[in-house]
Amino acid sequence: MAERAKVSVGLDAELVVEVMVLSGIGSPQDAVEAVVRDYVARGHRTEARTGLVDQGLREADARPQEPQG
């Protein structure tokens, strides 16, 4: 499998520890990645059941956002 691009994100430490405890995964990186993969898979299953796939929204969400604030 080809190497995928990596993204670094700052997360609240307590949130990451809770994810690790709930998932039973000892590595913060692996635990958060597992949660994100599960979330994406759940979204794909929902799209498959409902037949609702809004590719336009998905493409708009993929574009870099302007800084807000």
XYZ file of N, CA and C in Angstrom:
207
model
N 0.857 -1.176 0.000
C 0.000 0.000 0.000
C 0.896 1.229 0.000
N 0.525 2.243 -0.763
C 1.297 3.479 -0.846
C 1.202 4.256 0.460
N 2.281 4.963 0.763
C 2.294 5.790 1.973
C 1.308 6.932 1.816
N 0.512 7.171 2.824
C -0.477 8.252 2.800
C 0.087 9.489 3.457
N -0.405 10.632 3.037
C 0.005 11.890 3.653
C -0.451 11.907 5.106
N 0.316 12.541 5.949
C -0.002 12.632 7.370
C -0.379 14.067 7.709
N -1.264 14.212 8.678
C -1.697 15.513 9.166
C -1.520 15.524 10.677
N -0.951 16.570 11.192
C -0.810 16.710 12.641
C -1.896 17.642 13.149
N -2.554 17.219 14.234
C -3.646 17.995 14.807
C -3.451 18.040 16.314
N -3.585 19.220 16.888
C -3.521 19.340 18.335
C -4.873 18.989 18.937
N -4.869 18.090 19.918
C -6.099 17.674 20.578
C -5.952 17.801 22.084
N -7.057 18.008 22.747
C -7.080 18.063 24.197
C -6.613 16.713 24.748
N -5.636 16.737 25.656
C -5.058 15.504 26.187
C -6.102 14.633 26.882
N -7.009 15.243 27.632
C -8.037 14.456 28.325
C -8.942 13.738 27.331
N -9.235 14.398 26.211
C -10.058 13.782 25.179
C -9.353 12.573 24.583
N -8.065 12.712 24.312
C -7.297 11.604 23.744
C -7.202 10.442 24.725
N -6.984 10.734 25.997
C -6.923 9.668 27.003
C -8.260 8.937 27.067
N -9.358 9.680 27.004
C -10.674 9.035 27.032
C -10.877 8.129 25.818
N -10.435 8.584 24.654
C -10.522 7.753 23.447
C -9.699 6.486 23.629
N -8.506 6.627 24.195
C -7.649 5.456 24.418
C -8.303 4.468 25.373
N -8.887 4.963 26.455
C -9.543 4.086 27.429
C -10.743 3.392 26.800
N -11.588 4.154 26.122
C -12.799 3.577 25.524
C -12.480 2.575 24.419
N -11.422 2.851 23.648
C -11.088 1.974 22.527
C -10.202 0.804 22.961
N -9.542 0.946 24.114
C -8.630 -0.103 24.554
C -7.332 -0.107 23.765
N -7.033 0.988 23.101
C -5.822 1.093 22.290
C -4.814 1.943 23.058
N -3.598 1.446 23.200
C -2.598 2.096 24.033
C -1.879 3.272 23.409
N -1.913 3.395 22.112
C -1.212 4.485 21.439
C -2.196 5.615 21.130
N -1.869 6.849 21.524
C -2.778 7.961 21.220
C -3.057 8.096 19.716
N -2.009 7.984 18.908
C -2.157 8.095 17.447
C -3.104 7.022 16.918
N -2.868 5.771 17.323
C -3.687 4.664 16.834
C -5.132 4.772 17.317
N -5.326 5.209 18.549
C -6.680 5.316 19.103
C -7.497 6.368 18.360
N -6.901 7.539 18.157
C -7.623 8.604 17.455
C -7.868 8.210 16.006
N -6.879 7.594 15.374
C -7.059 7.151 13.989
C -8.185 6.129 13.878
N -8.281 5.210 14.835
C -9.347 4.210 14.818
C -10.725 4.865 14.923
N -10.839 5.887 15.777
C -12.113 6.585 15.938
C -12.491 7.310 14.647
N -11.518 7.963 14.027
C -11.794 8.689 12.782
C -12.191 7.714 11.674
N -11.474 6.596 11.572
C -11.815 5.596 10.548
C -13.224 5.033 10.776
N -13.590 4.787 12.037
C -14.923 4.294 12.355
C -15.985 5.319 11.955
N -15.716 6.585 12.232
C -16.657 7.655 11.896
C -16.873 7.725 10.385
N -15.779 7.644 9.625
C -15.879 7.693 8.170
C -16.633 6.466 7.644
N -16.313 5.288 8.170
C -16.990 4.065 7.736
C -18.485 4.133 8.036
N -18.837 4.674 9.201
C -20.251 4.810 9.565
C -20.956 5.736 8.566
N -20.298 6.814 8.183
C -20.868 7.731 7.202
C -21.085 7.050 5.863
N -20.131 6.223 5.437
C -20.275 5.507 4.164
C -21.418 4.499 4.237
N -21.562 3.833 5.383
C -22.672 2.876 5.522
C -24.005 3.602 5.462
N -24.083 4.771 6.089
C -25.318 5.553 6.059
C -25.631 5.989 4.637
N -24.620 6.461 3.912
C -24.825 6.860 2.521
C -25.311 5.684 1.685
N -24.734 4.516 1.912
C -25.121 3.331 1.143
C -26.571 2.946 1.420
N -26.997 3.063 2.686
C -28.378 2.701 3.034
C -29.379 3.708 2.512
N -29.044 4.973 2.599
C -30.010 6.015 2.228
C -29.906 6.418 0.775
N -28.780 6.088 0.149
C -28.573 6.495 -1.232
C -28.252 7.972 -1.364
N -27.968 8.622 -0.238
C -27.665 10.054 -0.264
C -26.159 10.259 -0.261
N -25.649 10.672 -1.388
C -24.242 11.006 -1.487
C -24.169 12.367 -2.146
N -23.733 13.348 -1.394
C -23.633 14.692 -1.940
C -22.169 14.985 -2.226
N -21.732 14.602 -3.421
C -20.334 14.771 -3.783
C -19.933 16.243 -3.783
N -20.852 17.125 -4.127
C -20.549 18.553 -4.120
C -20.168 19.035 -2.737
N -20.893 18.608 -1.723
C -20.563 18.990 -0.353
C -19.232 18.391 0.068
N -18.999 17.139 -0.289
C -17.755 16.482 0.071
C -16.565 17.225 -0.538
N -16.714 17.670 -1.800
C -15.643 18.405 -2.461
C -15.452 19.771 -1.818
N -16.546 20.434 -1.449
C -16.444 21.745 -0.804
C -15.762 21.624 0.550
N -16.048 20.559 1.274
C -15.437 20.351 2.590
C -13.951 20.048 2.476
N -13.515 19.509 1.346
C -12.116 19.137 1.163
C -11.235 20.346 0.872
N -11.828 21.419 0.381
C -11.042 22.614 0.078
C -10.556 23.284 1.363
N -9.351 23.841 1.330
C -8.859 24.555 2.536
C -9.784 25.713 2.900
N -10.045 25.856 4.159
C -10.933 26.898 4.643
C -10.143 28.167 4.927
N -10.794 29.314 4.722
C -10.199 30.598 5.075
C -10.160 30.707 6.595
N -9.102 31.285 7.146
C -9.066 31.483 8.601
C -10.249 32.327 9.053
N -10.850 31.932 10.159
C -12.005 32.657 10.689
C -11.644 33.277 12.027
N -12.276 34.409 12.309
C -12.071 34.977 13.630
C -11.494 36.302 13.635
